């Protein structure tokens, strides 16, 4: 029953934080992220990351990206695939190069510097999606480019990580061989095409004939959770599966019904837990000793993605404010960077002394990204 009390505390505090954040004109997600810091290791120690908190947060980010897929315009995503590809490529190359250079400047070993670059190359647009939804700009050329770029970015980050761990650790990992992993990922994207074209419409039609309460909503959630599980199984981020599941269901006539019900479920319970969970493990222990390191890498984390997104968008023909908005949408690192950090930590690619500073850098870039995105979105649309 202890988790029930924890859940009540999270829901009350995030609701109040959302209210006061919006009252003072900042994205609600900022307040929810700060609640995590306040309740967790860096604050009152009232909430710890345990298995239930972790699982609820996993479901939260999956539902958030499923909703982003539901709200996305497939024609717009197709139209802005090229800009999304350019943004993703520049958004991976620049953080890798700048991360490596900054690591070398702090006299960090080459292996660790490369890994710092890989962490900075990761993008988690789940935070950006929430801001785009709040500002009602998901279905714009910039929103579609950010969503498209995030998918490619995820694949590139996973690919680079898969190649780098065996190279730097002196041998193959115990995981699936890279060649097999790539084949599985290609097959997964074939499955996504089949899901959008045939599987999801057929399953929804079947659900409409069932004499069971909420059969359509349950079927949609099974599609979402099933695709997330399979994405994770083939070495991709679960949010990719959730996003494309949302796109698949959005092509059916039950789109509005599903969106209405999943929004209620997600925002009432799971999504607040996800945002809070990001801040729970932050620790300010030895913060002073690593302050310059944290500040320098936080600046690099923000500038590298902002510049990468800007250059990719400009080459694709976007105006300056639109290109800056896309770059701002790619800044957030969130759970993807934390997953990569955890994998590197377990593979001994970084010294333990850098673990906590890197968590703080990821959190700071995640906290600042909604403010930067809101600023450039208002410049582009107001």
CSV table of C-alpha atoms in Angstrom, one decimal, residues 29-328:
chain,number,residue,atom,x,y,z
A,29,UNK,CA,6.0,20.1,-17.6
A,30,UNK,CA,8.7,22.3,-15.9
A,31,UNK,CA,6.7,22.3,-12.7
A,32,UNK,CA,6.3,18.5,-12.9
A,33,UNK,CA,10.0,17.9,-13.5
A,34,UNK,CA,10.9,20.1,-10.5
A,35,UNK,CA,8.5,18.1,-8.3
A,36,UNK,CA,10.7,15.1,-9.0
A,37,UNK,CA,13.8,16.9,-7.8
A,38,UNK,CA,11.9,18.3,-4.8
A,39,UNK,CA,10.5,15.0,-3.7
A,40,UNK,CA,13.5,12.8,-4.6
A,41,UNK,CA,17.2,12.4,-3.5
A,42,UNK,CA,18.1,16.1,-4.0
A,43,UNK,CA,15.1,17.3,-1.9
A,44,UNK,CA,12.8,15.8,0.8
A,45,UNK,CA,13.6,12.1,0.1
A,46,UNK,CA,9.9,11.4,0.2
A,47,UNK,CA,9.8,9.4,-3.1
A,48,UNK,CA,12.4,6.9,-4.3
A,49,UNK,CA,12.7,5.2,-7.7
A,50,UNK,CA,11.4,1.7,-7.1
A,51,UNK,CA,10.0,-0.9,-9.5
A,52,UNK,CA,6.5,0.4,-9.4
A,53,UNK,CA,7.5,4.0,-10.0
A,54,UNK,CA,9.8,2.9,-12.8
A,55,UNK,CA,7.0,0.8,-14.5
A,56,UNK,CA,4.4,3.5,-14.2
A,57,UNK,CA,6.8,6.0,-15.7
A,58,UNK,CA,7.6,3.6,-18.6
A,59,UNK,CA,3.8,3.4,-19.3
A,60,UNK,CA,3.6,7.2,-19.0
A,61,UNK,CA,6.1,7.9,-21.7
A,62,UNK,CA,4.7,5.2,-23.9
A,63,UNK,CA,1.2,6.7,-23.6
A,64,UNK,CA,2.6,10.3,-24.2
A,65,UNK,CA,4.2,9.2,-27.4
A,66,UNK,CA,1.1,7.2,-28.4
A,67,UNK,CA,-0.9,10.4,-28.1
A,68,UNK,CA,1.7,12.3,-30.1
A,69,UNK,CA,1.3,9.7,-32.9
A,70,UNK,CA,-2.5,10.0,-32.7
A,71,UNK,CA,-2.3,13.7,-33.1
A,72,UNK,CA,0.2,13.6,-35.9
A,73,UNK,CA,-0.7,14.2,-39.5
A,74,UNK,CA,0.8,11.3,-41.6
A,75,UNK,CA,0.8,13.4,-44.8
A,76,UNK,CA,2.8,16.1,-43.0
A,77,UNK,CA,5.3,13.6,-41.5
A,78,UNK,CA,5.9,12.2,-45.1
A,79,UNK,CA,6.2,15.7,-46.4
A,80,UNK,CA,8.8,16.7,-43.9
A,81,UNK,CA,10.8,13.4,-43.8
A,82,UNK,CA,13.8,15.0,-45.6
A,83,UNK,CA,14.1,17.9,-43.1
A,84,UNK,CA,13.7,15.4,-40.3
A,85,UNK,CA,16.5,13.2,-41.7
A,86,UNK,CA,18.8,16.3,-42.1
A,87,UNK,CA,18.0,17.5,-38.5
A,88,UNK,CA,18.7,14.0,-37.1
A,89,UNK,CA,22.0,13.6,-38.9
A,90,UNK,CA,23.3,17.1,-37.9
A,91,UNK,CA,21.8,16.6,-34.4
A,92,UNK,CA,24.0,13.5,-33.9
A,93,UNK,CA,27.2,14.6,-35.6
A,94,UNK,CA,27.6,18.0,-33.8
A,95,UNK,CA,27.0,16.6,-30.2
A,96,UNK,CA,29.4,13.8,-30.9
A,97,UNK,CA,32.1,16.1,-32.1
A,98,UNK,CA,31.5,18.8,-29.4
A,99,UNK,CA,31.1,16.2,-26.7
A,100,UNK,CA,34.4,14.6,-27.7
A,101,UNK,CA,36.2,18.0,-27.8
A,102,UNK,CA,34.8,19.1,-24.4
A,103,UNK,CA,35.8,15.8,-22.8
A,104,UNK,CA,39.3,16.2,-24.2
A,105,UNK,CA,39.5,19.8,-22.8
A,106,UNK,CA,38.7,18.4,-19.3
A,107,UNK,CA,41.5,15.8,-19.8
A,108,UNK,CA,39.0,12.9,-19.9
A,109,UNK,CA,40.1,9.7,-21.6
A,110,UNK,CA,39.3,9.4,-25.3
A,111,UNK,CA,36.9,6.4,-24.7
A,112,UNK,CA,34.9,8.4,-22.1
A,113,UNK,CA,34.9,11.5,-24.2
A,114,UNK,CA,33.4,9.6,-27.1
A,115,UNK,CA,30.8,8.1,-24.8
A,116,UNK,CA,29.9,11.6,-23.5
A,117,UNK,CA,29.3,12.6,-27.2
A,118,UNK,CA,27.0,9.6,-27.6
A,119,UNK,CA,25.0,10.6,-24.6
A,120,UNK,CA,24.7,14.1,-25.9
A,121,UNK,CA,23.6,12.8,-29.4
A,122,UNK,CA,20.5,11.1,-27.8
A,123,UNK,CA,17.2,13.0,-28.0
A,124,UNK,CA,14.0,12.4,-26.1
A,125,UNK,CA,11.2,14.4,-27.6
A,126,UNK,CA,8.6,13.3,-25.1
A,127,UNK,CA,9.2,16.5,-23.1
A,128,UNK,CA,9.1,18.6,-26.4
A,129,UNK,CA,5.9,16.8,-27.5
A,130,UNK,CA,4.2,17.9,-24.2
A,131,UNK,CA,5.2,21.5,-24.9
A,132,UNK,CA,4.1,21.3,-28.6
A,133,UNK,CA,0.8,19.9,-27.5
A,134,UNK,CA,0.4,22.7,-24.9
A,135,UNK,CA,1.1,25.3,-27.5
A,136,UNK,CA,-1.1,23.6,-30.1
A,137,UNK,CA,1.7,23.3,-32.7
A,138,UNK,CA,2.2,19.5,-33.0
A,139,UNK,CA,0.6,19.5,-36.5
A,140,UNK,CA,2.9,22.1,-38.0
A,141,UNK,CA,5.9,21.7,-40.3
A,142,UNK,CA,8.2,22.3,-37.3
A,143,UNK,CA,6.4,19.8,-35.1
A,144,UNK,CA,6.3,17.1,-37.8
A,145,UNK,CA,10.1,17.7,-38.5
A,146,UNK,CA,10.9,17.3,-34.7
A,147,UNK,CA,8.8,14.1,-34.5
A,148,UNK,CA,10.4,12.6,-37.7
A,149,UNK,CA,13.9,13.6,-36.6
A,150,UNK,CA,13.5,12.1,-33.2
A,151,UNK,CA,12.8,8.6,-34.8
A,152,UNK,CA,15.9,8.8,-37.0
A,153,UNK,CA,17.9,10.2,-34.1
A,154,UNK,CA,16.9,7.3,-31.9
A,155,UNK,CA,18.0,4.8,-34.5
A,156,UNK,CA,21.4,6.5,-35.1
A,157,UNK,CA,22.1,6.7,-31.4
A,158,UNK,CA,21.3,3.0,-30.8
A,159,UNK,CA,23.5,2.1,-33.9
A,160,UNK,CA,26.5,4.2,-32.7
A,161,UNK,CA,26.1,2.8,-29.1
A,162,UNK,CA,25.9,-0.8,-30.5
A,163,UNK,CA,29.1,-0.3,-32.5
A,164,UNK,CA,31.0,1.6,-29.8
A,165,UNK,CA,30.5,-0.8,-26.8
A,166,UNK,CA,32.2,-3.8,-28.4
A,167,UNK,CA,35.0,-1.5,-29.8
A,168,UNK,CA,35.8,0.2,-26.6
A,169,UNK,CA,35.3,-2.7,-24.2
A,170,UNK,CA,37.6,-5.0,-26.3
A,171,UNK,CA,35.0,-7.6,-27.3
A,172,UNK,CA,31.4,-8.4,-28.1
A,173,UNK,CA,28.7,-7.8,-25.6
A,174,UNK,CA,26.4,-10.6,-24.3
A,175,UNK,CA,23.6,-9.0,-26.3
A,176,UNK,CA,22.4,-9.9,-29.8
A,177,UNK,CA,25.1,-9.6,-32.5
A,178,UNK,CA,25.0,-6.3,-34.3
A,179,UNK,CA,24.2,-7.8,-37.7
A,180,UNK,CA,21.2,-9.7,-36.3
A,181,UNK,CA,20.1,-6.6,-34.4
A,182,UNK,CA,20.1,-4.5,-37.6
A,183,UNK,CA,18.1,-7.2,-39.5
A,184,UNK,CA,15.5,-7.3,-36.6
A,185,UNK,CA,15.2,-3.5,-36.7
A,186,UNK,CA,14.6,-3.5,-40.5
A,187,UNK,CA,11.9,-6.2,-40.1
A,188,UNK,CA,10.4,-4.1,-37.3
A,189,UNK,CA,10.0,-1.1,-39.7
A,190,UNK,CA,8.4,-3.5,-42.3
A,191,UNK,CA,6.0,-4.5,-39.5
A,192,UNK,CA,5.2,-0.8,-38.8
A,193,UNK,CA,4.3,-0.3,-42.5
A,194,UNK,CA,2.0,-3.4,-42.3
A,195,UNK,CA,0.5,-2.1,-39.1
A,196,UNK,CA,-0.4,1.3,-40.5
A,197,UNK,CA,-1.7,-0.1,-43.8
A,198,UNK,CA,-3.6,-3.3,-42.8
A,199,UNK,CA,-3.2,-4.7,-39.3
A,200,UNK,CA,-4.4,-1.7,-37.1
A,201,UNK,CA,-7.6,-1.1,-39.3
A,202,UNK,CA,-8.4,-4.8,-39.3
A,203,UNK,CA,-8.0,-5.1,-35.5
A,204,UNK,CA,-10.1,-1.9,-34.9
A,205,UNK,CA,-12.9,-3.3,-37.1
A,206,UNK,CA,-12.8,-6.5,-35.2
A,207,UNK,CA,-13.0,-4.6,-31.8
A,208,UNK,CA,-16.0,-2.7,-33.0
A,209,UNK,CA,-17.9,-6.0,-33.3
A,210,UNK,CA,-17.0,-7.2,-29.8
A,211,UNK,CA,-19.7,-7.1,-27.1
A,212,UNK,CA,-17.2,-6.0,-24.4
A,213,UNK,CA,-16.8,-2.8,-22.5
A,214,UNK,CA,-14.1,-0.4,-24.0
A,215,UNK,CA,-13.1,-3.1,-26.6
A,216,UNK,CA,-11.9,-0.4,-29.0
A,217,UNK,CA,-9.8,1.4,-26.3
A,218,UNK,CA,-8.3,-1.9,-25.1
A,219,UNK,CA,-7.4,-3.0,-28.6
A,220,UNK,CA,-5.7,0.4,-29.2
A,221,UNK,CA,-3.7,0.0,-26.0
A,222,UNK,CA,-2.7,-3.5,-26.9
A,223,UNK,CA,-1.4,-2.2,-30.3
A,224,UNK,CA,0.5,0.6,-28.5
A,225,UNK,CA,2.0,-1.6,-25.7
A,226,UNK,CA,2.7,-4.5,-28.1
A,227,UNK,CA,4.6,-2.3,-30.6
A,228,UNK,CA,6.5,-0.7,-27.7
A,229,UNK,CA,7.5,-4.1,-26.4
A,230,UNK,CA,8.7,-5.2,-29.8
A,231,UNK,CA,10.7,-2.0,-30.3
A,232,UNK,CA,12.5,-2.6,-27.0
A,233,UNK,CA,13.0,-6.2,-28.0
A,234,UNK,CA,14.9,-5.3,-31.2
A,235,UNK,CA,17.0,-2.7,-29.5
A,236,UNK,CA,15.1,0.4,-30.3
A,237,UNK,CA,13.4,2.8,-27.9
A,238,UNK,CA,9.9,1.8,-26.8
A,239,UNK,CA,8.7,5.3,-27.6
A,240,UNK,CA,9.3,4.6,-31.4
A,241,UNK,CA,6.8,1.7,-31.2
A,242,UNK,CA,4.3,3.8,-29.3
A,243,UNK,CA,4.6,6.7,-31.7
A,244,UNK,CA,3.9,4.6,-34.8
A,245,UNK,CA,1.1,2.7,-33.0
A,246,UNK,CA,-0.5,6.1,-32.5
A,247,UNK,CA,-0.1,7.0,-36.2
A,248,UNK,CA,-1.6,3.6,-37.2
A,249,UNK,CA,-4.7,4.1,-35.0
A,250,UNK,CA,-5.0,7.7,-36.2
A,251,UNK,CA,-5.7,6.4,-39.7
A,252,UNK,CA,-8.9,4.7,-38.4
A,253,UNK,CA,-12.4,6.3,-37.7
A,254,UNK,CA,-12.1,5.7,-34.0
A,255,UNK,CA,-9.1,8.2,-33.6
A,256,UNK,CA,-11.1,10.8,-31.6
A,257,UNK,CA,-12.6,8.3,-29.2
A,258,UNK,CA,-9.2,6.6,-28.5
A,259,UNK,CA,-7.5,10.0,-28.1
A,260,UNK,CA,-10.1,11.2,-25.6
A,261,UNK,CA,-9.9,8.1,-23.4
A,262,UNK,CA,-6.2,7.6,-23.6
A,263,UNK,CA,-5.6,11.2,-22.7
A,264,UNK,CA,-7.8,10.8,-19.6
A,265,UNK,CA,-6.0,7.6,-18.6
A,266,UNK,CA,-2.5,9.0,-19.3
A,267,UNK,CA,-2.7,12.4,-17.8
A,268,UNK,CA,-4.7,11.2,-14.7
A,269,UNK,CA,-2.1,8.7,-13.6
A,270,UNK,CA,0.9,7.6,-15.7
A,271,UNK,CA,2.3,10.7,-17.4
A,272,UNK,CA,2.8,12.7,-14.2
A,273,UNK,CA,4.8,9.8,-12.7
A,274,UNK,CA,7.0,9.8,-15.8
A,275,UNK,CA,7.9,13.5,-15.5
A,276,UNK,CA,8.5,13.2,-11.7
A,277,UNK,CA,10.7,10.1,-12.2
A,278,UNK,CA,13.2,12.0,-14.2
A,279,UNK,CA,14.1,14.2,-11.3
A,280,UNK,CA,14.0,11.6,-8.5
A,281,UNK,CA,17.6,10.3,-8.8
A,282,UNK,CA,19.3,13.7,-9.0
A,283,UNK,CA,21.9,14.2,-6.4
A,284,UNK,CA,23.9,17.4,-5.7
A,285,UNK,CA,26.6,15.5,-3.8
A,286,UNK,CA,30.1,16.8,-4.8
A,287,UNK,CA,28.2,19.3,-7.0
A,288,UNK,CA,30.8,22.1,-6.2
A,289,UNK,CA,33.8,20.0,-7.3
A,290,UNK,CA,32.2,19.2,-10.7
A,291,UNK,CA,30.4,22.6,-11.2
A,292,UNK,CA,32.6,23.7,-14.2
A,293,UNK,CA,32.3,20.3,-15.8
A,294,UNK,CA,28.5,20.4,-15.4
A,295,UNK,CA,28.1,23.9,-16.7
A,296,UNK,CA,30.4,23.4,-19.7
A,297,UNK,CA,28.7,20.1,-20.8
A,298,UNK,CA,25.2,21.6,-20.2
A,299,UNK,CA,26.0,24.5,-22.6
A,300,UNK,CA,27.4,22.0,-25.1
A,301,UNK,CA,24.3,19.8,-24.7
A,302,UNK,CA,22.0,22.7,-25.5
A,303,UNK,CA,24.1,24.5,-28.2
A,304,UNK,CA,25.0,21.2,-30.1
A,305,UNK,CA,21.3,20.2,-30.6
A,306,UNK,CA,20.1,23.7,-31.2
A,307,UNK,CA,22.8,24.3,-33.8
A,308,UNK,CA,22.4,20.8,-35.3
A,309,UNK,CA,18.6,21.2,-35.7
A,310,UNK,CA,19.0,24.7,-37.0
A,311,UNK,CA,21.6,23.7,-39.7
A,312,UNK,CA,19.5,20.7,-40.8
A,313,UNK,CA,16.4,22.8,-41.1
A,314,UNK,CA,18.1,25.7,-42.9
A,315,UNK,CA,19.5,23.3,-45.5
A,316,UNK,CA,16.0,21.9,-45.9
A,317,UNK,CA,14.8,25.5,-46.6
A,318,UNK,CA,13.2,26.5,-43.3
A,319,UNK,CA,13.1,30.2,-42.2
A,320,UNK,CA,15.4,31.2,-39.4
A,321,UNK,CA,12.8,31.2,-36.6
A,322,UNK,CA,11.3,27.9,-37.8
A,323,UNK,CA,14.8,26.3,-37.9
A,324,UNK,CA,15.6,27.5,-34.3
A,325,UNK,CA,12.2,26.1,-33.2
A,326,UNK,CA,13.2,22.7,-34.6
A,327,UNK,CA,16.6,22.9,-33.0
A,328,UNK,CA,15.0,23.8,-29.6
